[in-house]
C-alpha positions as MATLAB code, in Angstrom:
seq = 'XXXXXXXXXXXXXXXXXXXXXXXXXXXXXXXXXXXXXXXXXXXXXXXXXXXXXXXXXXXXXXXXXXXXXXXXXXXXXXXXXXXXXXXXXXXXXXXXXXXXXXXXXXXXXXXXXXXXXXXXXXXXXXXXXXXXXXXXXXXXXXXXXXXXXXXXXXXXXXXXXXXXXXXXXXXXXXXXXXXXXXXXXXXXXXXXXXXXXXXXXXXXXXXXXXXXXXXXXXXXXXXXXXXXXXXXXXXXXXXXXXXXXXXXXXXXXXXXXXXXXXXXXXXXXXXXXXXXXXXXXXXXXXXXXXXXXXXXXXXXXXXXXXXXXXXXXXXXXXXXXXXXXXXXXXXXXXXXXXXXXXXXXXXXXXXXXXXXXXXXXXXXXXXXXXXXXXXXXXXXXXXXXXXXX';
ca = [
      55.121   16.783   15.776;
      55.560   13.376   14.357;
      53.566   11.858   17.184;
      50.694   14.680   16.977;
      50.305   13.347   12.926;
      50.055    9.983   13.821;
      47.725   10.552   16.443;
      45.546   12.656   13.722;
      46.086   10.387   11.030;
      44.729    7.679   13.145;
      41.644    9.616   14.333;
      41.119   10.368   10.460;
      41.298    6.753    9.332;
      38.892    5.324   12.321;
      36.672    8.103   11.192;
      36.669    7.458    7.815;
      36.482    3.812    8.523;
      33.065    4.258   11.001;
      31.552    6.850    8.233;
      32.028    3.782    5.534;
      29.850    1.798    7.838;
      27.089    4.555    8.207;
      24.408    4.917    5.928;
      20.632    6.595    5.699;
      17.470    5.228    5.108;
      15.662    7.551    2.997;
      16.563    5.846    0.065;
      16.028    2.211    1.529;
      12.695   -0.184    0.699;
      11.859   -3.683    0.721;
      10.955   -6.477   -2.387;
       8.809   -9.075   -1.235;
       9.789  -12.578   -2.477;
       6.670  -13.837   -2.294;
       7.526  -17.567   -3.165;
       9.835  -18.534   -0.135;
       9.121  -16.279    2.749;
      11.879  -13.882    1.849;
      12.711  -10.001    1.524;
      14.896   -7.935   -0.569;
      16.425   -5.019    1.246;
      17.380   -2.537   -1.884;
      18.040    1.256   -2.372;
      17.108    3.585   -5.010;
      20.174    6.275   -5.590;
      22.155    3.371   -7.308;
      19.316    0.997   -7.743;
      20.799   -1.986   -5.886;
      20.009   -5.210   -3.380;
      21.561   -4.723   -0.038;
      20.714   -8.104    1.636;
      18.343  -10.748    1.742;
      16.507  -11.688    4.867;
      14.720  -15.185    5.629;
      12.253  -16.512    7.697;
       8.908  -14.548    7.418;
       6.382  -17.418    6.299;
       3.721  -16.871    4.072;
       3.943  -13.832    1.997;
       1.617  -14.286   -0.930;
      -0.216  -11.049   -0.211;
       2.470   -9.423    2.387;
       1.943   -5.906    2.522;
       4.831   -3.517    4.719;
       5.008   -0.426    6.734;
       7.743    1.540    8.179;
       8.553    3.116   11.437;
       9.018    7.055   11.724;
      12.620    6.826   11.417;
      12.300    4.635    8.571;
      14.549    1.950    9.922;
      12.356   -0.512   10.627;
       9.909   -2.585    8.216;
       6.656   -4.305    9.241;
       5.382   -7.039    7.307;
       2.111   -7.835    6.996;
       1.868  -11.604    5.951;
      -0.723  -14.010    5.290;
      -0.317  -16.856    8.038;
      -1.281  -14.264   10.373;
       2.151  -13.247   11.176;
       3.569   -9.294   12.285;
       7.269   -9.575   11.712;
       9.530   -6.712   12.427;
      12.571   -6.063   10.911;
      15.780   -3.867   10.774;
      16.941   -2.853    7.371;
      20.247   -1.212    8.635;
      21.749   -4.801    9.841;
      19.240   -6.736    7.318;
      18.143   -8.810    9.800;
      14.846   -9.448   11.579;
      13.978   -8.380   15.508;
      11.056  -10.072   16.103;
       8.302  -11.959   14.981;
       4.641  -12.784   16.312;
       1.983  -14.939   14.962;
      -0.865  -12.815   15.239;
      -4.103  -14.614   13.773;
      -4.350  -17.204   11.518;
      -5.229  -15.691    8.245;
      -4.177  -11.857    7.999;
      -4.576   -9.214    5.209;
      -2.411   -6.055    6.033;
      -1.840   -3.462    8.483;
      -0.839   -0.041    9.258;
       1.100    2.152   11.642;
      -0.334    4.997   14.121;
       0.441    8.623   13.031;
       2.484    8.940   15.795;
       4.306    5.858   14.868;
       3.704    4.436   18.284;
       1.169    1.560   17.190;
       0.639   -1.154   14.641;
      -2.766   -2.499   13.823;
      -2.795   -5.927   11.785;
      -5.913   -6.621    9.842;
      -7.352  -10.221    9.647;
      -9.871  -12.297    8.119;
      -8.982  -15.538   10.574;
     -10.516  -15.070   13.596;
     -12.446  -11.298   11.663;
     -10.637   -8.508   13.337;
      -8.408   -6.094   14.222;
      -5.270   -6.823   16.885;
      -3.079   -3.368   17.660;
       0.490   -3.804   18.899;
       3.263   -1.353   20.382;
       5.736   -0.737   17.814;
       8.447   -1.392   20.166;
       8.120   -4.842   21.267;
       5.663   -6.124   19.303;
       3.090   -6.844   22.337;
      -0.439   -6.824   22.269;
      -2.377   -3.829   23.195;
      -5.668   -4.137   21.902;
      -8.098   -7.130   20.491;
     -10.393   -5.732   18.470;
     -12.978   -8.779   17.227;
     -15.288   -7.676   14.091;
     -18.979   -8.769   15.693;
     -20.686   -7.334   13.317;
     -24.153   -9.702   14.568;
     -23.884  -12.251   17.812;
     -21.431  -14.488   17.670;
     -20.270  -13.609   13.918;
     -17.198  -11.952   13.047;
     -16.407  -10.307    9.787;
     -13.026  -10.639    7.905;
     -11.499   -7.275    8.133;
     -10.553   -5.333    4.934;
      -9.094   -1.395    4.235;
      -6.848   -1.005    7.007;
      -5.557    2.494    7.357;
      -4.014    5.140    9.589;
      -5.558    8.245    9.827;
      -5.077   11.724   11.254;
      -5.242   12.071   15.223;
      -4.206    8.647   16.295;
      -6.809    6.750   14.137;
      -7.352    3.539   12.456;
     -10.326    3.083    9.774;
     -11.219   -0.414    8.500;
     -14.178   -1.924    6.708;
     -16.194   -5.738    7.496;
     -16.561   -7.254    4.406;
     -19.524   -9.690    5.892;
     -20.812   -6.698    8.186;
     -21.150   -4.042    5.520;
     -19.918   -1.924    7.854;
     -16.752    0.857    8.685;
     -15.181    1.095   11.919;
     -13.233    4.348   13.261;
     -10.658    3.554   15.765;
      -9.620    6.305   18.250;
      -5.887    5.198   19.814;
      -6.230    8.260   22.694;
      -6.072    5.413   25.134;
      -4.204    2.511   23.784;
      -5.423   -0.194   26.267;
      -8.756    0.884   25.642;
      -9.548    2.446   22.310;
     -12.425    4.185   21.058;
     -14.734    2.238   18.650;
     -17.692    4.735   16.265;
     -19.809    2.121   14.488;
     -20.829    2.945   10.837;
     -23.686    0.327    9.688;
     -25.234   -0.482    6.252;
     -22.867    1.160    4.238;
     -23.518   -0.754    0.841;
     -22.617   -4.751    0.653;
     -19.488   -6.365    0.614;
     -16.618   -4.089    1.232;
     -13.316   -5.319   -0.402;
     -10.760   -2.773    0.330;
     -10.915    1.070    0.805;
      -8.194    4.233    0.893;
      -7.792    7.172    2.102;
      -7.045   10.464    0.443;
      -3.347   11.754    0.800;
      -4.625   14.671    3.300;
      -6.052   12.296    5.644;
      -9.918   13.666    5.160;
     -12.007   11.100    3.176;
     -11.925    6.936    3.747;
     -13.404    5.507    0.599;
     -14.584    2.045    0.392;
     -14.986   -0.145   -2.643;
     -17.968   -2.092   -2.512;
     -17.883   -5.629   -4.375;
     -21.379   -6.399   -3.781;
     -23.153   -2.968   -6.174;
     -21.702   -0.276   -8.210;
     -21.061    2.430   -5.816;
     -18.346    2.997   -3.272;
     -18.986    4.282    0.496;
     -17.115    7.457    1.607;
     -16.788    8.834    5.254;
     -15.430   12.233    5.700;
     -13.324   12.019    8.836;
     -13.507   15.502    9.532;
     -17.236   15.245   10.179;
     -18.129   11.793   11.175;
     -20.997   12.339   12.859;
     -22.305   13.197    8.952;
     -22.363    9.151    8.426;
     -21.277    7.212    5.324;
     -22.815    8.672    2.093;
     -23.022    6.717   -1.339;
     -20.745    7.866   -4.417;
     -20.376    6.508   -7.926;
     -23.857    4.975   -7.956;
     -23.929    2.881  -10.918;
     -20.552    3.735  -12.401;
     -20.683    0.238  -14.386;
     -24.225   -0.353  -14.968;
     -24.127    0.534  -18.825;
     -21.307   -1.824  -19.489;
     -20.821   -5.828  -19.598;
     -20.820   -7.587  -16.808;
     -17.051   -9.385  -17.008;
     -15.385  -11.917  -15.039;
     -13.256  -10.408  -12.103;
     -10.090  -11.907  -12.230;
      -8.123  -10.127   -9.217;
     -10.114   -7.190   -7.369;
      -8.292   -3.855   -7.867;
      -6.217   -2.685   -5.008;
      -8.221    0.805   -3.938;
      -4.752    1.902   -2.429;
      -3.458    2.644   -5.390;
      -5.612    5.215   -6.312;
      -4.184    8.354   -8.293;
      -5.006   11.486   -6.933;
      -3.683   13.922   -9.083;
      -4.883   17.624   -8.572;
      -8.456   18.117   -8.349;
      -8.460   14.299  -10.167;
      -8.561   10.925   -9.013;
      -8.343    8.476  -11.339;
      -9.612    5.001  -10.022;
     -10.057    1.095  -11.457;
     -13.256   -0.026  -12.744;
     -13.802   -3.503  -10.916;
     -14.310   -5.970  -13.645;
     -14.304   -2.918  -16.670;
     -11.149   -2.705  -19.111;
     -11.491    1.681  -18.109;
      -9.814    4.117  -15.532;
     -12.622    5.962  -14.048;
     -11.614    9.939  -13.442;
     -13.480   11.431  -10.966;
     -13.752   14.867   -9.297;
     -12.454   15.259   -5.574;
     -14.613   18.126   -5.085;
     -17.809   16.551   -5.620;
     -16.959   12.770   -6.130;
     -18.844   12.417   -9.792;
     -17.258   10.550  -12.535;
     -15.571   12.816  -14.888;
     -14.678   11.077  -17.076;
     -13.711    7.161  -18.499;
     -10.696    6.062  -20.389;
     -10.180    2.431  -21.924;
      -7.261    0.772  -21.261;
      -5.792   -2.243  -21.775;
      -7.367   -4.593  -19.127;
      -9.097   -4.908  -15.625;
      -6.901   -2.478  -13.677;
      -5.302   -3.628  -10.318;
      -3.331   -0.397   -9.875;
      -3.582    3.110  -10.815;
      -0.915    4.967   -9.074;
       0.313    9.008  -10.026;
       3.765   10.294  -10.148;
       4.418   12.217   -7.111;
       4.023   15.380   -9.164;
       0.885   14.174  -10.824;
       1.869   14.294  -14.209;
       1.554   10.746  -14.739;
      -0.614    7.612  -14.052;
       0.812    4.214  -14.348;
      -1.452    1.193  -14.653;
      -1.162   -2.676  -14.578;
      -3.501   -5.361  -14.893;
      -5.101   -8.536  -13.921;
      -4.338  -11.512  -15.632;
      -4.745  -12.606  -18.559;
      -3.284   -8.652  -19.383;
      -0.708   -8.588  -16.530;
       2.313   -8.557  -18.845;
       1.115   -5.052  -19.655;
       1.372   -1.665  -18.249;
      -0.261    2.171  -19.301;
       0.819    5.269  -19.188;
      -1.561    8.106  -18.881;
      -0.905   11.810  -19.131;
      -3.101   13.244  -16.265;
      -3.647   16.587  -18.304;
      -4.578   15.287  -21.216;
      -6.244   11.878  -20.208;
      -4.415    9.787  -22.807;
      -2.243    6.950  -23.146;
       0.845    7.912  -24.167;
       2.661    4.796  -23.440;
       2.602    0.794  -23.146;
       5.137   -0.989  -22.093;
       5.743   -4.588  -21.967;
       7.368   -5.461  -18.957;
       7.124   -8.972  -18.676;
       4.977  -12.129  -17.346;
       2.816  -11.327  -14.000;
       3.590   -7.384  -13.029;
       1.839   -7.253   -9.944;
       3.431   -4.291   -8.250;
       4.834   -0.316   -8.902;
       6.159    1.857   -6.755;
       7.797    5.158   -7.619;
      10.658    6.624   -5.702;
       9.865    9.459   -3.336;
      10.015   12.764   -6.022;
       8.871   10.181   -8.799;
      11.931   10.395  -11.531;
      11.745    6.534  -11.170;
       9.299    3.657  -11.255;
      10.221    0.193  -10.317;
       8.005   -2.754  -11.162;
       7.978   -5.980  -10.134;
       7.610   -9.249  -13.026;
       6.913  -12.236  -10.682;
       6.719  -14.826  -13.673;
      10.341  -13.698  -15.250;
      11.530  -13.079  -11.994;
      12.967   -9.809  -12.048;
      12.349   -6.476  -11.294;
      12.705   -3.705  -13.445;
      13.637    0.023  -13.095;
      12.349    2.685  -15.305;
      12.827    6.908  -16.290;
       9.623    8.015  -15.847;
      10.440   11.154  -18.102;
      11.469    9.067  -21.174;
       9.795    5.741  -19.758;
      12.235    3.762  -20.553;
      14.349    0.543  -18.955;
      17.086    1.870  -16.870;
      18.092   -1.675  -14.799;
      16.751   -4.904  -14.099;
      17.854   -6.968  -10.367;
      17.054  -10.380   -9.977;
      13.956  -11.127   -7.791;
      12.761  -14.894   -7.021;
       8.847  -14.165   -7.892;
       8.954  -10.496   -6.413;
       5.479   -9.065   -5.641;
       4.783   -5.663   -3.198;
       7.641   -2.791   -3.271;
       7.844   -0.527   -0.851;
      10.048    2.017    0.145;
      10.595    4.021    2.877;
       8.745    7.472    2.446;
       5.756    5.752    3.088;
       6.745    6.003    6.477;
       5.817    9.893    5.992;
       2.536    9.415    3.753;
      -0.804    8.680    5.606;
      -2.745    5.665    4.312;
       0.579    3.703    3.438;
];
């Protein structure tokens, strides 16, 4: 009997010992330290930093995605590097320099494929998930023998990648069906200068901002063969023409019911528009040029920061009402917000006081600040479940 105990007492304390090394990853993300090439693996239940992991070069506009399982980060960052990375052991798996100059990516909805955008040379390069090796080459000749820098890089329902050519005012729709040898539909003329785009959280409609008029370009991908078709014509032309100080980041966009409510490039206002018809709605003044404009995953709620000179600022708007019913004062340089998956939290990141800060969305108030050096993008894991992110 006394041996039986020890033998189960032993079983029970391995056990116990291999569960204390287990954890999940629904609750994992990723703070980009954008000054020195570094992450910030952290988790959201306890609102904590987990490791730190080195080596991934220039990451002054790194943008991440995760693998289906949510145990693996991609970052996107500016040298033209892909790096992948494990959050479990904190530690990265590989690394490939792609391009020279790069400006985001995304991951295939079957989680098979990345796709790194890139301004240096103007394309689009696809890779297998996996290893990291090249599938496809996809150069942005928009005329002979010029490529375009590559902008609004998304996934999109049944295998697809949409992006825009900012010097070929144009949209390309990527079909991944055959990996080696993908499927390329051509959209032309869509409105000048392209500087980023979205796509709607059901996967239907790719929007692209246009820098070069006051209108945006919209594709619906359930009919492409309907072309691209202008909305928001002249959405700014009653107002002053101000200095842009930091283009707004289209991905951001709250959609919140029947609502979206979207930056104004250059314009101190959040534009509401209606998803049914895409007309403006309506315009509320905020404190600055917008950058984002992001809902709580219910919809309740619209958070908004700003460009500089404003970007120690943020707004909150009620998305029934369409007011302002908070601003907060984070801190020097907030460039970044992302709420955690069922939106009871918000953290932001304050590059200048380096920090980032947690906050109760219901009573929007500090909860916790962790020490960041000049944290930018946050991202955490659910994205891995969210089209367009």
């Amino acid at each position: 009997m006394r041996s039986l105990l020890a033998t189960l007492l032993a079983f029970s304390l391995a056990g116990s010992a291999l569960a204390g090394d287990l954890r999940g990853t629904g609750d994992l993300g990723v703070v980009v330290e954008r000054a020195n090439g570094k992450l910030l693996v952290v988790e959201h239940t306890g609102d904590t930093r987990l490791s730190e992991i080195e080596g991934l070069g220039d990451l002054s506009h790194a943008s991440v995605v995760f693998s289906r399982d949510e145990r693996y980060a991609y970052v996107f960052g500016r040298d033209g590097g892909l790096t992948k990375v494990d959050l479990l052991k904190g530690r990265i798996v590989k690394r490939v320099m792609q391009s020279g100059n790069s400006i985001g990516g995304a991951i295939s909805q079957d989680g098979k494929w990345v796709a790194v955008s890139n301004y240096k040379p103007g394309g689009v390069r696809i890779f297998d998930a996996t290893t990291l090796e090249m599938v496809a080459d996809i150069p942005a000749e928009y005329t002979p023998g010029k490529l375009s820098k590559t902008v609004g890089l998304v996934d999109a329902p049944g295998n697809r990648f949409v992006f825009s050519l900012y010097d070929g005012d144009q949209i390309w729709l990527v079909d991944m069906k055959d990996p080696h040898k993908p499927a390329i539909t051509r959209f032309e003329h869509i409105g000048r200068a392209p500087y980023d785009a979205l796509i709607t959280p059901d996967g239907r409609y790719y929007i692209a901002g246009l820098f070069g008029e006051d209108s945006m370009a919209l594709l619906d991908l359930w009919h492409p063969e309907n072309g691209v078709r202008k909305i928001l014509k002249g959405y700014a032309e009653h107002d002053e023409k101000l200095p842009v100080y930091k283009m707004p980041h289209l991905e951001g966009w709250a959609v919140a019911g029947s609502k979206a409510f979207v930056p104004a490039v250059g314009q101190h206002k959040v534009l509401v528009i209606d998803t049914a018809d895409w007309t403006i709605l309506d315009e509320i003044d905020v404190h600055g040029q917008p950058v984002f404009v992001m809902a709580r995953p219910d919809g309740r709620q619209v958070w908004v920061n700003f460009a500089h000179p404003d970007n120690d600022t943020v707004q909150v708007i009620d998305a029934e009402s369409q007011h302002i019913i908070k601003t907060l004062k984070p801190g020097k340089a907030v460039l970044h917000m992302e709420f955690t998956p069922r939106g009871e939290k918000l953290w932001l990141s304050v590059r200048d006081d380096n920090r980032v800060q947690v906050y109760d969305t219901a009573t929007m108030t500090l909860l916790k600040e962790l020490p960041a050096e000049k944290p930018s993008g946050i991202f955490f894991t659910d994205r891995a479940h969210r089209t367009g992110l």
